[in-house]
Amino acid sequence: MKTMDRPKLTFAERFYIPQIIRGLWQTLRHIPRKKITVEYPEVKPKLHGSEYRGVPTLVRDPDGRVKCVACQLCEFVCPPKAIRILPASRDAVRPDGNVEKEPEVFEIDMLRCIYCGLCEEACPEEAIFLRKDFAVTGYTRSNKQKLLELGGTHADRIWKWKNK
Amino acid sequence: MPEMVNFTLDGREVSVPRGSNVIDAAKQCGVEVPHYCYHQRLTVAGNCRMCLVEIGMPKLGPDRKPEVGPDGKPVIAFAPKLVIGCNQAVSEGMVVNTVTPRVRKAREGVMEFLLINHPLDCPICDQAGECRLQEFAVDYGRAASRFVEIKEHKPKRVPLGPKITLDNERCIACSRCVRFMKEVAKQDCLGFVERGGRSVLTAFPGHEPNTNYDLNIVDICPVGALTSNDFRFRQRVWFLKETRSICPHCATGCNTLVSSRENVVYRQQPRDNADVNQSWMCDQGRLNYRFVNDSARLTTATVRAANATDATPVAWSEAVAAMASALRNAQHAGQGTAIIGSARATTEELFLLRRLGKDVLRTDRMETVSRAGKADGFLVSADRNPNTLGAYITGVGHGLPESTIPEICAAIARGEVRALLVFGENIAKHGIPEAILAKLDFLGVIDVLPNAVTKLAHVVIPGMTFIEKQGTFINGKGRMQRLKPGVRLAGDIHPEWRTLGTLLQALGAGEYADFDAVFQDMVRTLPPLQGVTYASIGDQGLDLKLAERPGEEAVAWNLP
């Protein structure tokens, strides 16, 4: 066993006053500097880096069609089983009726979601995206309506269903 | 024992029954030859070209004897072109190569052609997950298409009869459905029009499929071109749990696969059994599963006092005790009792009913409800109960077409029968009207759905459907087949064998710790089942050979 000796304090250290002045100087030095904190939650910090994964959302294509076709791959891949989908048939008479299937119910249990992003990765339709937003609260569960509101429109490069 | 032929499969010496084609022969040896149009139970069409293999035969010298090479082995002369495996029977000494680069290249070529006009529908296609095109595209497909022209667009979402939706873009023109309708369903109604890449499957005008076997073409369609309206978009197949079961629709007892997710049944499909239903089942039986998850299902036992109008929910054990004491009282008072069983119940349940009737209540008044329909000459039997023979063997039922129900009804009316146990039948619809049932001192019911009889009953105990419990059915040809539990409903529901076993125990007649104990006792007691074990029934069933058993010839007239 090794015994550590307590360091011997100098007179100035034992006298307190210089130490207090040193501490106050640290504070004063920071006053004119640029602020690096924000007033959360009134102000939301900006997150840098493309890797950040926030709330999962559903998107529409520029024509306003819900891009999700209820293939349920995200439901399948979701590790905490947070996603629930009830598929339905799209009416053939609708303008977007050429895509035969759509989700009638799309729910994400945000208490379960672990923000892993596997749903986005599995999606063959580019319909679900994890946004930068975080700490989204509300009076309803994340149902289809809310997920679409959060998601907004996503420009489609492929237009896979356009000419079907 | 069939005659065997020896041949070489990918360098391995194997032997298979004579007459097998290359696909079946390879399958028996554990090698899969990819194919689309070939189906074991349909004629060979040979149009998909996916099963191309390399075939060689021993080279014959001028003396018509196999030439022997320097290595002492026969010289093999390979066919100059690849041969389709579905239309090539294996013969003695043949050499079949299924994995050479030449074969692989041919399959990759076929695959590329098949995918040229195939739409990128997988996310909305019901077949995704069990699609042969997806599977072989993984094995033989290219990562990216070389096809730069515009894909052929064809009719989608086309109704093909009342039960099926056709998507022509997904169709690979294998003609399995065409052959099935013609050869098995005997309604020649489908065909292809147009040529080449524009080929379209269509029904002859005014002749859409409308037989009782249409939905089998959805099963055999190797892609998602034919989808069942009943199952369409309801669930992705990779979520489904498959349970090997038996169709409870008629005495044929088709072997089935019941698909369920989280205790909800989504579909029923036929399971291969050469001795019962081959690869098919009728649509009536297939679509007859919605009652399993009916929201009206009985989930709690109820007891109703003799003078009360409303029943009170009680625990299952309490209801069993109430039923036991009512039956004991009736017996002690010397009152007549009767049992209405069901030929839709399992053999084990019927056996316990027989124990209750013969050993405890000492009554001869036991009967099952018979349901006679019309046989269709293929799979649907005239007897619409799956277990008439089970009821007959256990002695609960008298078989078709006799019925003692009118006699039991008269006995209740006369006051000779004061206590009645109804098991799984709405007897008010089958011969004992409600006014007569109201005369009983005690009416006990074990059933799955509420009906007129459960309303009148003094004790109601919920039962289970065929897909929730263990048990056996004996089909019209004397084949014993097993049920397996696949779903479990919420509620105080117990399998009937446990309910009846506990009832018998409360009445001091035996003790059944588990299902196996019931089965063992049944096999010991009933002569026609001597020597049968639960394991020996297996997934394909066990022929009891009833006609050969002494004293069981009487059963023979019963067979539809």
PDB file of C-alpha atoms in Angstrom, chain A residues 26-131:
ATOM      1  CA  GLN A  26     -13.121  33.595 -14.093  1.00  0.00           C
ATOM      2  CA  THR A  27     -16.737  34.795 -13.933  1.00  0.00           C
ATOM      3  CA  LEU A  28     -15.966  38.354 -15.027  1.00  0.00           C
ATOM      4  CA  ARG A  29     -13.871  37.075 -17.896  1.00  0.00           C
ATOM      5  CA  HIS A  30     -16.902  35.224 -19.371  1.00  0.00           C
ATOM      6  CA  ILE A  31     -19.407  38.104 -19.177  1.00  0.00           C
ATOM      7  CA  PRO A  32     -18.420  39.873 -22.417  1.00  0.00           C
ATOM      8  CA  ARG A  33     -17.907  36.582 -24.275  1.00  0.00           C
ATOM      9  CA  LYS A  34     -20.406  35.039 -26.733  1.00  0.00           C
ATOM     10  CA  LYS A  35     -23.070  32.878 -25.019  1.00  0.00           C
ATOM     11  CA  ILE A  36     -22.929  29.193 -25.763  1.00  0.00           C
ATOM     12  CA  THR A  37     -26.020  28.133 -23.758  1.00  0.00           C
ATOM     13  CA  VAL A  38     -29.653  28.603 -24.804  1.00  0.00           C
ATOM     14  CA  GLU A  39     -32.833  29.236 -22.835  1.00  0.00           C
ATOM     15  CA  TYR A  40     -34.320  25.742 -23.250  1.00  0.00           C
ATOM     16  CA  PRO A  41     -37.225  24.980 -23.684  1.00  0.00           C
ATOM     17  CA  GLU A  42     -38.208  28.433 -25.002  1.00  0.00           C
ATOM     18  CA  VAL A  43     -35.231  28.286 -27.343  1.00  0.00           C
ATOM     19  CA  LYS A  44     -34.418  25.003 -29.006  1.00  0.00           C
ATOM     20  CA  PRO A  45     -30.746  24.367 -29.638  1.00  0.00           C
ATOM     21  CA  LYS A  46     -29.673  23.851 -33.227  1.00  0.00           C
ATOM     22  CA  LEU A  47     -28.255  20.404 -33.756  1.00  0.00           C
ATOM     23  CA  HIS A  48     -25.318  20.038 -36.033  1.00  0.00           C
ATOM     24  CA  GLY A  49     -24.303  16.953 -37.943  1.00  0.00           C
ATOM     25  CA  SER A  50     -26.492  14.864 -40.241  1.00  0.00           C
ATOM     26  CA  GLU A  51     -26.289  11.820 -37.975  1.00  0.00           C
ATOM     27  CA  TYR A  52     -28.696  13.161 -35.382  1.00  0.00           C
ATOM     28  CA  ARG A  53     -31.909  11.125 -35.208  1.00  0.00           C
ATOM     29  CA  GLY A  54     -34.993  12.775 -33.733  1.00  0.00           C
ATOM     30  CA  VAL A  55     -38.707  12.030 -34.107  1.00  0.00           C
ATOM     31  CA  PRO A  56     -39.843   9.633 -36.830  1.00  0.00           C
ATOM     32  CA  THR A  57     -42.344  11.248 -39.221  1.00  0.00           C
ATOM     33  CA  LEU A  58     -44.335  10.354 -42.315  1.00  0.00           C
ATOM     34  CA  VAL A  59     -44.017  12.417 -45.469  1.00  0.00           C
ATOM     35  CA  ARG A  60     -46.143  13.272 -48.504  1.00  0.00           C
ATOM     36  CA  ASP A  61     -44.869  13.573 -52.046  1.00  0.00           C
ATOM     37  CA  PRO A  62     -45.129  16.933 -53.876  1.00  0.00           C
ATOM     38  CA  ASP A  63     -48.554  15.833 -55.212  1.00  0.00           C
ATOM     39  CA  GLY A  64     -49.801  15.509 -51.653  1.00  0.00           C
ATOM     40  CA  ARG A  65     -50.014  11.728 -51.662  1.00  0.00           C
ATOM     41  CA  VAL A  66     -49.112   9.942 -48.445  1.00  0.00           C
ATOM     42  CA  LYS A  67     -45.997   8.101 -49.564  1.00  0.00           C
ATOM     43  CA  CYS A  68     -46.430   5.208 -47.157  1.00  0.00           C
ATOM     44  CA  VAL A  69     -48.039   2.178 -48.829  1.00  0.00           C
ATOM     45  CA  ALA A  70     -48.371   0.131 -45.609  1.00  0.00           C
ATOM     46  CA  CYS A  71     -45.832  -2.515 -46.544  1.00  0.00           C
ATOM     47  CA  GLN A  72     -45.213  -2.932 -42.810  1.00  0.00           C
ATOM     48  CA  LEU A  73     -41.472  -3.405 -43.170  1.00  0.00           C
ATOM     49  CA  CYS A  74     -40.834  -0.729 -40.537  1.00  0.00           C
ATOM     50  CA  GLU A  75     -43.273  -2.484 -38.232  1.00  0.00           C
ATOM     51  CA  PHE A  76     -41.346  -5.681 -38.829  1.00  0.00           C
ATOM     52  CA  VAL A  77     -37.891  -4.225 -38.355  1.00  0.00           C
ATOM     53  CA  CYS A  78     -38.717  -1.975 -35.375  1.00  0.00           C
ATOM     54  CA  PRO A  79     -36.687  -3.433 -32.467  1.00  0.00           C
ATOM     55  CA  PRO A  80     -38.923  -2.170 -29.614  1.00  0.00           C
ATOM     56  CA  LYS A  81     -42.114  -2.924 -31.626  1.00  0.00           C
ATOM     57  CA  ALA A  82     -43.238   0.695 -31.390  1.00  0.00           C
ATOM     58  CA  ILE A  83     -44.915   0.840 -34.819  1.00  0.00           C
ATOM     59  CA  ARG A  84     -48.457  -0.369 -35.527  1.00  0.00           C
ATOM     60  CA  ILE A  85     -49.965  -0.296 -38.983  1.00  0.00           C
ATOM     61  CA  LEU A  86     -53.398  -1.270 -40.194  1.00  0.00           C
ATOM     62  CA  PRO A  87     -53.279  -1.520 -43.994  1.00  0.00           C
ATOM     63  CA  ALA A  88     -56.221  -0.586 -46.192  1.00  0.00           C
ATOM     64  CA  SER A  89     -57.060  -0.547 -49.863  1.00  0.00           C
ATOM     65  CA  ARG A  90     -56.966   2.765 -51.714  1.00  0.00           C
ATOM     66  CA  ASP A  91     -60.065   3.400 -53.771  1.00  0.00           C
ATOM     67  CA  ALA A  92     -59.378   3.011 -57.490  1.00  0.00           C
ATOM     68  CA  VAL A  93     -61.400   6.164 -58.272  1.00  0.00           C
ATOM     69  CA  ARG A  94     -59.126   8.407 -56.214  1.00  0.00           C
ATOM     70  CA  PRO A  95     -56.550  10.478 -58.119  1.00  0.00           C
ATOM     71  CA  ASP A  96     -53.801   8.561 -56.315  1.00  0.00           C
ATOM     72  CA  GLY A  97     -55.747   5.315 -56.580  1.00  0.00           C
ATOM     73  CA  ASN A  98     -53.098   3.796 -58.819  1.00  0.00           C
ATOM     74  CA  VAL A  99     -51.220   3.017 -55.618  1.00  0.00           C
ATOM     75  CA  GLU A 100     -53.519   0.329 -54.331  1.00  0.00           C
ATOM     76  CA  LYS A 101     -52.569   0.307 -50.683  1.00  0.00           C
ATOM     77  CA  GLU A 102     -52.243   2.829 -47.869  1.00  0.00           C
ATOM     78  CA  PRO A 103     -52.117   2.815 -44.082  1.00  0.00           C
ATOM     79  CA  GLU A 104     -55.463   3.308 -42.410  1.00  0.00           C
ATOM     80  CA  VAL A 105     -53.845   3.460 -39.003  1.00  0.00           C
ATOM     81  CA  PHE A 106     -50.181   4.323 -38.486  1.00  0.00           C
ATOM     82  CA  GLU A 107     -49.153   4.690 -34.884  1.00  0.00           C
ATOM     83  CA  ILE A 108     -45.773   5.058 -33.272  1.00  0.00           C
ATOM     84  CA  ASP A 109     -45.660   4.569 -29.545  1.00  0.00           C
ATOM     85  CA  MET A 110     -43.109   7.245 -28.641  1.00  0.00           C
ATOM     86  CA  LEU A 111     -42.651   5.774 -25.176  1.00  0.00           C
ATOM     87  CA  ARG A 112     -41.238   2.739 -26.921  1.00  0.00           C
ATOM     88  CA  CYS A 113     -39.341   4.386 -29.802  1.00  0.00           C
ATOM     89  CA  ILE A 114     -35.598   4.232 -29.338  1.00  0.00           C
ATOM     90  CA  TYR A 115     -34.767   6.509 -32.297  1.00  0.00           C
ATOM     91  CA  CYS A 116     -32.649   3.816 -33.929  1.00  0.00           C
ATOM     92  CA  GLY A 117     -33.642   4.835 -37.453  1.00  0.00           C
ATOM     93  CA  LEU A 118     -34.124   1.280 -38.724  1.00  0.00           C
ATOM     94  CA  CYS A 119     -37.620   2.214 -39.966  1.00  0.00           C
ATOM     95  CA  GLU A 120     -36.127   4.873 -42.219  1.00  0.00           C
ATOM     96  CA  GLU A 121     -33.491   2.442 -43.402  1.00  0.00           C
ATOM     97  CA  ALA A 122     -35.979  -0.345 -44.152  1.00  0.00           C
ATOM     98  CA  CYS A 123     -38.546   1.838 -45.912  1.00  0.00           C
ATOM     99  CA  PRO A 124     -38.655   0.959 -49.633  1.00  0.00           C
ATOM    100  CA  GLU A 125     -40.805   4.001 -50.403  1.00  0.00           C
ATOM    101  CA  GLU A 126     -38.840   6.790 -48.714  1.00  0.00           C
ATOM    102  CA  ALA A 127     -41.931   7.528 -46.670  1.00  0.00           C
ATOM    103  CA  ILE A 128     -40.645   7.627 -43.109  1.00  0.00           C
ATOM    104  CA  PHE A 129     -37.875   9.940 -41.937  1.00  0.00           C
ATOM    105  CA  LEU A 130     -36.314  10.701 -38.605  1.00  0.00           C
ATOM    106  CA  ARG A 131     -36.250  14.477 -38.184  1.00  0.00           C
TER     107      ARG A 131
END
